[in-house]
Short mmCIF file of C-alpha atoms in Angstrom, two decimals:
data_model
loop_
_atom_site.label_atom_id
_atom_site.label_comp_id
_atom_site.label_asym_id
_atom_site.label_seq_id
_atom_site.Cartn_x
_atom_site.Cartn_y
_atom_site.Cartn_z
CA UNK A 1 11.93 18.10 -26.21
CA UNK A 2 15.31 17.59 -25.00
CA UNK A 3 15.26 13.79 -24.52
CA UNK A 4 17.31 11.84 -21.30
CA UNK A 5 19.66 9.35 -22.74
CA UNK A 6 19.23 6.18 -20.77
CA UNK A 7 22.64 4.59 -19.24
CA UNK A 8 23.72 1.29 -21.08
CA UNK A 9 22.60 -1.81 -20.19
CA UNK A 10 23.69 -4.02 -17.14
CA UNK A 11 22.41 -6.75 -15.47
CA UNK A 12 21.90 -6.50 -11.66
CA UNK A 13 22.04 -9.90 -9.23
CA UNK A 14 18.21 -10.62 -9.07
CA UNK A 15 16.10 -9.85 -6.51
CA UNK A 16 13.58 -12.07 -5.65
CA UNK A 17 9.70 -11.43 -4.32
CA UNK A 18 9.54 -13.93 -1.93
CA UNK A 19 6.09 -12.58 -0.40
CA UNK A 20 2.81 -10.34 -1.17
CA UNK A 21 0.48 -8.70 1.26
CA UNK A 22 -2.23 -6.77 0.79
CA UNK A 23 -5.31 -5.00 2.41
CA UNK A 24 -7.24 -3.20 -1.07
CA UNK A 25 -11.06 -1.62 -1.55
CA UNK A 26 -10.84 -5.19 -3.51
CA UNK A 27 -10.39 -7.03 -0.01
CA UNK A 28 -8.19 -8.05 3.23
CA UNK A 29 -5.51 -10.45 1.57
CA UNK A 30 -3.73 -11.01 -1.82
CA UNK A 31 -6.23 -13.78 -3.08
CA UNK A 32 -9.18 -11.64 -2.32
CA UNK A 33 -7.65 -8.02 -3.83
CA UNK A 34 -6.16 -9.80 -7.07
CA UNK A 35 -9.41 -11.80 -7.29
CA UNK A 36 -11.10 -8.22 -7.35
CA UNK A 37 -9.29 -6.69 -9.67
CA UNK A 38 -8.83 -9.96 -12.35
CA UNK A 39 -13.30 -9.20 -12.32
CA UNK A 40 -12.74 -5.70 -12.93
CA UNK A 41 -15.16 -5.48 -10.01
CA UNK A 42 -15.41 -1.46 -9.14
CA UNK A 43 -15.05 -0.54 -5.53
CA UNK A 44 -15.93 2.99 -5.73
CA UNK A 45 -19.21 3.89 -3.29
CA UNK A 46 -20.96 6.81 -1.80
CA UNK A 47 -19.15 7.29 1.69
CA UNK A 48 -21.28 7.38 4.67
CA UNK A 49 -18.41 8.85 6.62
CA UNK A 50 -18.13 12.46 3.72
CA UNK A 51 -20.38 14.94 3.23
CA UNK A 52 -22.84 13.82 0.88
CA UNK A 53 -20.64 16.07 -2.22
CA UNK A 54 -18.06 15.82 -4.83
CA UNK A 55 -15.96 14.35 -1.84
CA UNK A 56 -18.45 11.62 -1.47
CA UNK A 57 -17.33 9.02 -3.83
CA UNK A 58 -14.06 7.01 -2.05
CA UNK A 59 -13.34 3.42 -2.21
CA UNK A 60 -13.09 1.61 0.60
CA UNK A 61 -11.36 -1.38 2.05
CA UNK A 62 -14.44 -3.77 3.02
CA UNK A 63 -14.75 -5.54 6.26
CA UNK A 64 -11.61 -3.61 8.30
CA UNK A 65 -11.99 -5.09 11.67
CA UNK A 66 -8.42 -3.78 13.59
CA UNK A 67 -9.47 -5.23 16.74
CA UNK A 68 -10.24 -8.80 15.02
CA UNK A 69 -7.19 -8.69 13.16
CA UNK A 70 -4.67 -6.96 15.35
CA UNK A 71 -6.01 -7.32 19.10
CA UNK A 72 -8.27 -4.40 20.70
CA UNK A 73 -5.50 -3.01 23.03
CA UNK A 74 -2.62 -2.72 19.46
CA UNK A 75 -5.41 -1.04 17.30
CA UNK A 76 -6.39 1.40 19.52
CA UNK A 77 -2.97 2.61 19.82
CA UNK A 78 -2.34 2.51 15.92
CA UNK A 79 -3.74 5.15 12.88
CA UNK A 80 -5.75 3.33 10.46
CA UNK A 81 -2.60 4.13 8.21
CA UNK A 82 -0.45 1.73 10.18
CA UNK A 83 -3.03 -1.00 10.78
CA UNK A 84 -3.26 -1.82 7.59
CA UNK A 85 0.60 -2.07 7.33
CA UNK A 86 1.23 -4.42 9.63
CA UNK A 87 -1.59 -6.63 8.35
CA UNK A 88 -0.36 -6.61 5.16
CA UNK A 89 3.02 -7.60 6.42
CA UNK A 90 2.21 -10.07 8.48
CA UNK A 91 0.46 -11.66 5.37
CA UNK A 92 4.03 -10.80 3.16
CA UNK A 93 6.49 -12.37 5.48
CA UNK A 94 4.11 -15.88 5.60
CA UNK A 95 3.59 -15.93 2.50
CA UNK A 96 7.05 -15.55 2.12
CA UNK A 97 7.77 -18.65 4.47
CA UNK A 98 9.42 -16.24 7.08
CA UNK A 99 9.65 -16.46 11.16
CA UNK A 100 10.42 -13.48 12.43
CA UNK A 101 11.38 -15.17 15.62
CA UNK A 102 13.95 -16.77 14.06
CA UNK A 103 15.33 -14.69 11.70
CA UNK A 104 19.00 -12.31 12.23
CA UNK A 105 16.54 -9.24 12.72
CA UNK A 106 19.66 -7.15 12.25
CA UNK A 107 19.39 -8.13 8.67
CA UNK A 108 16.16 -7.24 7.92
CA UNK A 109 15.19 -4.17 6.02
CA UNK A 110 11.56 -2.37 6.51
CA UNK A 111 11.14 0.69 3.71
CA UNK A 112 7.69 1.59 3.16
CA UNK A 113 6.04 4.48 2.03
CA UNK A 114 3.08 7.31 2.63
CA UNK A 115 2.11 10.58 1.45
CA UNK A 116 0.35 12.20 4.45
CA UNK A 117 0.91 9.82 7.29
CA UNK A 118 -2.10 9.59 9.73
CA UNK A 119 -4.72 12.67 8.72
CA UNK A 120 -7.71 11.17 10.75
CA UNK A 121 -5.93 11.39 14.28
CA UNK A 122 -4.97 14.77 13.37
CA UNK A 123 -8.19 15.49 12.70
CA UNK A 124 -10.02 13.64 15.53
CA UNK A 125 -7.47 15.07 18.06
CA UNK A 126 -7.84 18.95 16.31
CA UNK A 127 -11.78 18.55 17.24
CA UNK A 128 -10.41 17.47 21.04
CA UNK A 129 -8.68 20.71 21.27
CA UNK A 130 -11.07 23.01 19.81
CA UNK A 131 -13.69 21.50 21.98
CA UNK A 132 -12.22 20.39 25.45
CA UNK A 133 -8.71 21.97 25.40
CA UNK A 134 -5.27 20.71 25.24
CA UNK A 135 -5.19 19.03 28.56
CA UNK A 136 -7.21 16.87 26.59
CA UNK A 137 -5.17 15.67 23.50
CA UNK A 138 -3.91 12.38 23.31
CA UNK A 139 -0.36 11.70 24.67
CA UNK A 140 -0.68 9.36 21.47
CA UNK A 141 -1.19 12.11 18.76
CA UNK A 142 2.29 11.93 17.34
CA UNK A 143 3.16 8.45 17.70
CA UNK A 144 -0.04 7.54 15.59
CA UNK A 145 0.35 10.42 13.26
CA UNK A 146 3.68 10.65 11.98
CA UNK A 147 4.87 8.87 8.97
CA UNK A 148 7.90 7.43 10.27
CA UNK A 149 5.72 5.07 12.74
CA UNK A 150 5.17 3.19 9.82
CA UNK A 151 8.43 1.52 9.69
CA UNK A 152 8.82 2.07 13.20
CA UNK A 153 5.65 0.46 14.27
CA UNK A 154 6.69 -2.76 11.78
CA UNK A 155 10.06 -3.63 13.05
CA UNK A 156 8.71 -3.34 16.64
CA UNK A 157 5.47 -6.01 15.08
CA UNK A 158 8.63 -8.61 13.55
CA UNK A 159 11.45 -7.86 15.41
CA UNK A 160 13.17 -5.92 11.97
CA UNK A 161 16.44 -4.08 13.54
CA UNK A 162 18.08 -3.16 10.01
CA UNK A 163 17.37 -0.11 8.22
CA UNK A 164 14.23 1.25 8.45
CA UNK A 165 12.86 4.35 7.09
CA UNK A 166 9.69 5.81 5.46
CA UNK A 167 10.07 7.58 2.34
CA UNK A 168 6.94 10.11 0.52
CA UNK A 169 6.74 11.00 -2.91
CA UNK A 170 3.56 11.60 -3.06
CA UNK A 171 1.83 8.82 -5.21
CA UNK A 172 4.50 7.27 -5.95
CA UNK A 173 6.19 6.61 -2.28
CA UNK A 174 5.15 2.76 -2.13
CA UNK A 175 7.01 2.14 -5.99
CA UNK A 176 9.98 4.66 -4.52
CA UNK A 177 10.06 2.55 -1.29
CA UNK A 178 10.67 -0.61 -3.20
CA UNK A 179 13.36 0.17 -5.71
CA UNK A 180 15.10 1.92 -2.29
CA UNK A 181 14.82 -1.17 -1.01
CA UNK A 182 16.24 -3.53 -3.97
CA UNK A 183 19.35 -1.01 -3.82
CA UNK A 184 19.83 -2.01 0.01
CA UNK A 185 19.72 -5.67 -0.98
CA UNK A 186 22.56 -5.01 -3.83
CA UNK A 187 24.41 -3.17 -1.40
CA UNK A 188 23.83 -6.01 0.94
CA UNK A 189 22.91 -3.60 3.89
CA UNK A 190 20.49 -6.43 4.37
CA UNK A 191 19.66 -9.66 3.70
CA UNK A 192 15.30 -9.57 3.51
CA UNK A 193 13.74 -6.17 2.74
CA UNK A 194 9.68 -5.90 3.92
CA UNK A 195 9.01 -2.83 1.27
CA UNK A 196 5.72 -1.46 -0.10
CA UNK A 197 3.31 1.64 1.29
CA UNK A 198 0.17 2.30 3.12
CA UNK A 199 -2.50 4.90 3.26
CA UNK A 200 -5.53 6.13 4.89
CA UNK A 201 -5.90 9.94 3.06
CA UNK A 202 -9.90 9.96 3.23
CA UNK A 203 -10.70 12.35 5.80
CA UNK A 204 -13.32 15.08 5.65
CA UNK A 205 -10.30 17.72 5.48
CA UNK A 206 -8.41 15.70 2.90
CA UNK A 207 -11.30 15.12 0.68
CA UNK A 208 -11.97 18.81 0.55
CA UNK A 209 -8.40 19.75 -0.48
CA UNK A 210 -8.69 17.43 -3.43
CA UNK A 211 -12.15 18.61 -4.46
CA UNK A 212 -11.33 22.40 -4.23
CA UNK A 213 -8.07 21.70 -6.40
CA UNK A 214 -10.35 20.02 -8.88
CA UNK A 215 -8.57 16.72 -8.81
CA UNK A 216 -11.47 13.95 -7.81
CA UNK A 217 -14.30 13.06 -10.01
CA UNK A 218 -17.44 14.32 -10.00
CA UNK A 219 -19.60 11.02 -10.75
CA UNK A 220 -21.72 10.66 -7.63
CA UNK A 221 -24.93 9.68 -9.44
CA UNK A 222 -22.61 6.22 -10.45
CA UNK A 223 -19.85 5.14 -8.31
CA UNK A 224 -19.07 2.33 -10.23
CA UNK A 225 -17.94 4.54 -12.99
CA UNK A 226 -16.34 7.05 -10.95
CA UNK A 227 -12.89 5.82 -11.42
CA UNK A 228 -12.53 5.60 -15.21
CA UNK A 229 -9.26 5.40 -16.24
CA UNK A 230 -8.35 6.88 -19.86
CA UNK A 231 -11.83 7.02 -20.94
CA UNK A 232 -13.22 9.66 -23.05
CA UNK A 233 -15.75 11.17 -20.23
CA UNK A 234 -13.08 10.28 -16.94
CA UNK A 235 -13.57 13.72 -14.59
CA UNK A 236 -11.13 12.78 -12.07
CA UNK A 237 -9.63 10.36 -9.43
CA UNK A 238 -11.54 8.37 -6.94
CA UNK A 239 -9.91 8.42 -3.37
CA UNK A 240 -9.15 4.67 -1.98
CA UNK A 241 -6.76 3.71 1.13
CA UNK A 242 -4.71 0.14 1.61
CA UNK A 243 -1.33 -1.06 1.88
CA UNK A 244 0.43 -3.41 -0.35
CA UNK A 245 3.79 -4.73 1.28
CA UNK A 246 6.55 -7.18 -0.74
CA UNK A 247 9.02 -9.37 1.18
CA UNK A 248 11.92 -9.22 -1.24
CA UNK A 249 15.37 -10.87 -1.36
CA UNK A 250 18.28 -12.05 -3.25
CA UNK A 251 17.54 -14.36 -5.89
CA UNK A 252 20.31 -16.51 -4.82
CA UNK A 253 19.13 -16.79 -1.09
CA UNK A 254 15.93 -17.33 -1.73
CA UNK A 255 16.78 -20.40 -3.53
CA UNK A 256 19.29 -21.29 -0.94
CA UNK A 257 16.97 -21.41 1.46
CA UNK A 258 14.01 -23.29 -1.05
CA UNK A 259 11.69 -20.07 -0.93
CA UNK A 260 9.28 -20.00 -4.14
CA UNK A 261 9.80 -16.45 -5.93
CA UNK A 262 6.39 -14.76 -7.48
CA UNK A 263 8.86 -12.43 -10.03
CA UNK A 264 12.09 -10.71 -9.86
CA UNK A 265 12.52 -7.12 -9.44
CA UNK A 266 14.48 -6.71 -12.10
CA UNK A 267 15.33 -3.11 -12.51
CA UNK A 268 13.57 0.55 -10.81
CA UNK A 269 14.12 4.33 -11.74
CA UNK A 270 13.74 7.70 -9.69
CA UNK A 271 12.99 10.80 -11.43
CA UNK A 272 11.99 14.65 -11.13
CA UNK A 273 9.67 16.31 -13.61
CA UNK A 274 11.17 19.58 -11.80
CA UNK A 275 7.91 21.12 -13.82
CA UNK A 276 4.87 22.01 -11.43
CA UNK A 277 3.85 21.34 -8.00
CA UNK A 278 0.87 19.27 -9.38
CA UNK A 279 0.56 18.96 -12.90
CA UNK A 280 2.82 16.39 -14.51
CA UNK A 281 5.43 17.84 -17.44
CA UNK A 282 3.41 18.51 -20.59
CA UNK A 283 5.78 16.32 -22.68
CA UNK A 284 6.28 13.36 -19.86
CA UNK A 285 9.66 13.76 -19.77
CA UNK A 286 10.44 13.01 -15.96
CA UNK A 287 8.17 9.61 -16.87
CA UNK A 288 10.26 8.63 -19.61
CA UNK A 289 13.32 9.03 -18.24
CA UNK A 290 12.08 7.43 -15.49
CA UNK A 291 11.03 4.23 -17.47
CA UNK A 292 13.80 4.12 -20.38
CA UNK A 293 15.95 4.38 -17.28
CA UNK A 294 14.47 1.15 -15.34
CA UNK A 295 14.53 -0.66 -18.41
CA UNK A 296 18.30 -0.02 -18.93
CA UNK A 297 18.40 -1.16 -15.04
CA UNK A 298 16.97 -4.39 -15.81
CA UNK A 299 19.50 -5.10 -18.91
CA UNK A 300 15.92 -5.00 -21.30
CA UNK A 301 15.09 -2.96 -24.27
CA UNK A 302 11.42 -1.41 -25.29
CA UNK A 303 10.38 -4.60 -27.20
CA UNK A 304 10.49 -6.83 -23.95
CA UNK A 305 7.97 -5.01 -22.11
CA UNK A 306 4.86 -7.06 -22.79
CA UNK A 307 2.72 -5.32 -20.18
CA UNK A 308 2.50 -2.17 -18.32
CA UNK A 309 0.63 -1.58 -15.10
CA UNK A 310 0.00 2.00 -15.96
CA UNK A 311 -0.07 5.11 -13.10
CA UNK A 312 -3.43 5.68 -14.83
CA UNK A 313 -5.25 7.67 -12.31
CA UNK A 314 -8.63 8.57 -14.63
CA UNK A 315 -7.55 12.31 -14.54
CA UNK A 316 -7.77 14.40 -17.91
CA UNK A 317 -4.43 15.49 -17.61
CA UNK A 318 -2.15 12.29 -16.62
CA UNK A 319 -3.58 9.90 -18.11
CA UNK A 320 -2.98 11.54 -21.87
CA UNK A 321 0.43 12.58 -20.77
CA UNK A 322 1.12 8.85 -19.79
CA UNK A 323 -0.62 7.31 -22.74
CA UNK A 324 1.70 9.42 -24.76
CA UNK A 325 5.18 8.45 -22.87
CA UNK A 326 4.06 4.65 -23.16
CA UNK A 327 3.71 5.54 -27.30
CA UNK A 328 6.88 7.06 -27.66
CA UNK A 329 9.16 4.57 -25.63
CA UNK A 330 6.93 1.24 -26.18
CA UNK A 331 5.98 2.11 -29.60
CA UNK A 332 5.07 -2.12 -30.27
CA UNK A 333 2.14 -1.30 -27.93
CA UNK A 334 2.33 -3.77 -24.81
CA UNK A 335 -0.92 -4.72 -23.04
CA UNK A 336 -1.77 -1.69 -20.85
CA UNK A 337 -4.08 -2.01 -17.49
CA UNK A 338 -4.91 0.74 -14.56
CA UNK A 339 -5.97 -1.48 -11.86
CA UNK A 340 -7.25 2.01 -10.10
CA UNK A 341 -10.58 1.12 -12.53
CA UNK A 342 -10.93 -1.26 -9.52
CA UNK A 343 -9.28 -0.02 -6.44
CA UNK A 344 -9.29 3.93 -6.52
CA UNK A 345 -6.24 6.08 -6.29
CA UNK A 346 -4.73 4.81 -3.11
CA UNK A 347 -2.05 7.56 -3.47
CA UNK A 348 1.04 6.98 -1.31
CA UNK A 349 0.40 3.17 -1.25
CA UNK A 350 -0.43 2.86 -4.87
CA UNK A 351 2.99 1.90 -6.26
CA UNK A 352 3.05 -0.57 -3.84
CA UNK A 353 0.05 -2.17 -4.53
CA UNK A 354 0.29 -1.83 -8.02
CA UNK A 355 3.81 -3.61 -8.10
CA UNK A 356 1.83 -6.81 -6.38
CA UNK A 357 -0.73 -6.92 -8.97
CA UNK A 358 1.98 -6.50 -11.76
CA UNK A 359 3.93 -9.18 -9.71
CA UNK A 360 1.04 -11.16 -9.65
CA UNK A 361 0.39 -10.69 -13.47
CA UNK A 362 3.80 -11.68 -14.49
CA UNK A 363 3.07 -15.18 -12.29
CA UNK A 364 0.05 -16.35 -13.33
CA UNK A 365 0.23 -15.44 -16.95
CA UNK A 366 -2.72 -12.67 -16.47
CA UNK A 367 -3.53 -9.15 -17.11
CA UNK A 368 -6.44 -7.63 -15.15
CA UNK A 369 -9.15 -5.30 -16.90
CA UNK A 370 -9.19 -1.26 -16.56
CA UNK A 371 -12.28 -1.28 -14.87
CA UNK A 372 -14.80 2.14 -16.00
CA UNK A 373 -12.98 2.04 -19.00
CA UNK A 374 -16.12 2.36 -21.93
CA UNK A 375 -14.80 3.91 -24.74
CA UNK A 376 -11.11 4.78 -25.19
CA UNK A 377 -9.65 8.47 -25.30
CA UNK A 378 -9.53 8.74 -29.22
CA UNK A 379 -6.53 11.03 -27.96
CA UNK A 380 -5.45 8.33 -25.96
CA UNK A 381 -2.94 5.12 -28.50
CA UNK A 382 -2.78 2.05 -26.26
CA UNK A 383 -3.37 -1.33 -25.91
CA UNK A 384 -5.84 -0.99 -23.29
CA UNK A 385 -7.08 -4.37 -21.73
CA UNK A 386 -10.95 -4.19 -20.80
CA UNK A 387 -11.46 -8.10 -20.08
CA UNK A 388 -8.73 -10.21 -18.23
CA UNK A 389 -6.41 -11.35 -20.83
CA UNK A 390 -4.33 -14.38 -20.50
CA UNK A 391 -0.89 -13.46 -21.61
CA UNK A 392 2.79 -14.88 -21.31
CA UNK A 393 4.68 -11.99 -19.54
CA UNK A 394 8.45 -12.42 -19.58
CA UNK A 395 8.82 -8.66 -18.68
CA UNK A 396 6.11 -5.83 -17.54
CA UNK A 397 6.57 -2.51 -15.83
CA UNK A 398 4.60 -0.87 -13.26
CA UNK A 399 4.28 3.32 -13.39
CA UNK A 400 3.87 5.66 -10.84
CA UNK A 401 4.01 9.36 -10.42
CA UNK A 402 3.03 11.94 -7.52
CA UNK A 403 2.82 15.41 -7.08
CA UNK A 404 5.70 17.41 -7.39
CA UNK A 405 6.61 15.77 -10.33
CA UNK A 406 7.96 12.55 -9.01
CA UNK A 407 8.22 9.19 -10.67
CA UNK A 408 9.11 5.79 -9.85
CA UNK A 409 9.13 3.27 -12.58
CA UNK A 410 9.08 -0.70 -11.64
CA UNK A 411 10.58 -3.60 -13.67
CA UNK A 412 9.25 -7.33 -12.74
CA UNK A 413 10.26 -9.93 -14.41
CA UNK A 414 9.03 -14.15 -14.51
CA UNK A 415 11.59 -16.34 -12.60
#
């Protein structure tokens, strides 16, 4: 395999996290998803809303009350997708010690990410058609549906007036929204970036694409092992929705202005597998480029990564292709978690979620458990955690790739 050279090393300005939000299957809020996932607590459950098939298993945010959280009149106007955006941001930019009503909105980034924008309107609004005619489709069909009204939607919730954009790359559009945003930050198009993902994918329709491509697994009889990553008998991903959101900013104006910082975002990478529509490239070589790349961003070197928040999505395929990229380039064998054990595949807000907990890991000294993982891949050489390990974490990565062969590789590191 022809291998990428990565560029030599710099050091970028730092960029501060500032804030976390989150809305997981593990629950509505930071403390209550990183709580989740430090148990290894599965959320994977049959879904009373699917067909009761191999589309059945999905995990779940717990509790979503729109109305409670974002007033009746706001919700009803909103795809699920988008909801649980602006919750999670709200919870970012407080946690962050942010008002938007005070802050130069001009300066304020919002770059989030989605795969599929908002499937369930389409698909509630489809049935409207089909059954009453178009006289009697929403007015509202594409202003909930379409991905951009994710950032659009946000800045009109906090008064944001900067850039703003949505970006999809598949699975890894919340990791690809967040190094896009650090590069707006060092190119000072803004001052505060609100960047993560969001998702709501589970949909009758949705679910049935991903069965008939053979991609979800088949472990009905036990949801709680459903989602398995890189263990011998994983069959597949298990479908879960969210949205993780970061406020991020330069390190130097955070500390101007006395904000606490979780973890820096010390370096990203963008790649193409240019391979296969779906499958990932047989040797990883889009992922390693991607990550030798990031670590060359961040001015750090293979032995500094002490943990990796793997893509680790319990498929056959891309989990041994990962497990093998994470040998080659990190051969000292870092501490190794898939948090999707816990939470599902959230696809396009994955990365973004994933970056929290790997913020959130670098800050309190912690790596989570791969939940459903029994007995390791013999096929499969890492330093997989299966309990919460307590562990000083000067450096960790988080991975994430997507169909059509795109990867975005995160670099966090302690303040």
């Amino acid at each position: 395999m022809k291998r990428s050279v990565a560029p030599a090393r710099r050091t970028a300005p730092g960029i501060a996290v500032t804030g976390i939000g989150l809305v997981t299957p593990g629950g509505i809020g930071t403390e209550a998803s990183w709580r989740a996932v430090c148990a290894g607590r599965p959320a994977a459950a049959l879904d009373p809303a699917l067909p009761p098939s191999d589309t059945g298993v999905t995990c779940r945010v717990p509790g979503f009350d729109a109305e409670a959280l974002l007033g009746g009149r706001k919700a009803h106007r909103l795809d699920r997708f988008t909801q649980f955006a602006l919750v999670a941001a709200a919870e970012a930019v407080a946690d962050a010690g942010l008002d938007p009503a005070s802050w130069d909105g001009a300066r304020v980034a919002v770059v989030l990410g989605c795969a599929d924008g908002g499937p369930e309107t389409v698909e509630a609004q489809h049935q409207v058609l089909l059954r009453h005619g178009p006289a009697r489709v929403s007015p509202l069909l594409l202003p909930m549906q379409l991905p951009n009204m994710l950032a659009g939607q946000t800045s009109i919730e906090l008064g944001a007036t900067g850039p703003n954009l949505v970006v999809a790359t598949a699975c890894a559009s919340g990791a690809t929204a967040i190094g896009i945003a650090r590069d707006l930050l060092l190119l000072d198009r803004c001052d505060i970036a609100l960047a993560g993902g969001s998702e709501a994918m589970i949909t009758p329709l949705v679910m049935a694409g991903f069965a008939q491509m053979g991609a979800l697994s088949r472990c009905a009889g036990d949801p709680a092992r459903a989602s398995r990553p890189f263990d011998i008998d994983r069959d597949g991903f298990v479908a879960g929705e969210g949205s993780g959101v970061l406020v991020l900013e330069r390190a130097r104006d955070a500390r101007a202005r006395g904000a606490r910082a979780h973890a820096l975002l010390a370096g990203h990478a963008l790649s193409a597998d240019a391979h296969h529509m779906t499958s990932p490239h047989p040797e990883g070589a889009g992922a390693e480029a991607a990550l030798r790349t990031a670590l060359a961003d961040a001015g750090a070197g293979p032995q500094d990564v002490r943990h990796v928040n793997a893509h680790g999505t319990s498929t056959r395929l891309n989990d041994l292709v990962e497990a093998q990229v994470l040998c080659r380039v990190l051969p000292h064998a870092p501490l190794v978690t898939s948090t999707k054990g816990v939470t599902g595949h959230l696809l396009g807000a994955a990365g973004a979620v994933e970056a929290a907990f790997t913020v959130l890991s670098v800050e309190h000294s912690l790596v989570p458990p791969t939940a459903g993982l029994a007995t390791l891949d013999p096929k499969i050489h890492i330093n997989a955690a299966t309990a919460s390990v307590p562990l000083d974490i000067p450096l960790a990565v988080s991975n994430s790739f997507g169909f059509g062969g795109q990867n975005a590789v995160l670099a966090f590191a302690a303040t």
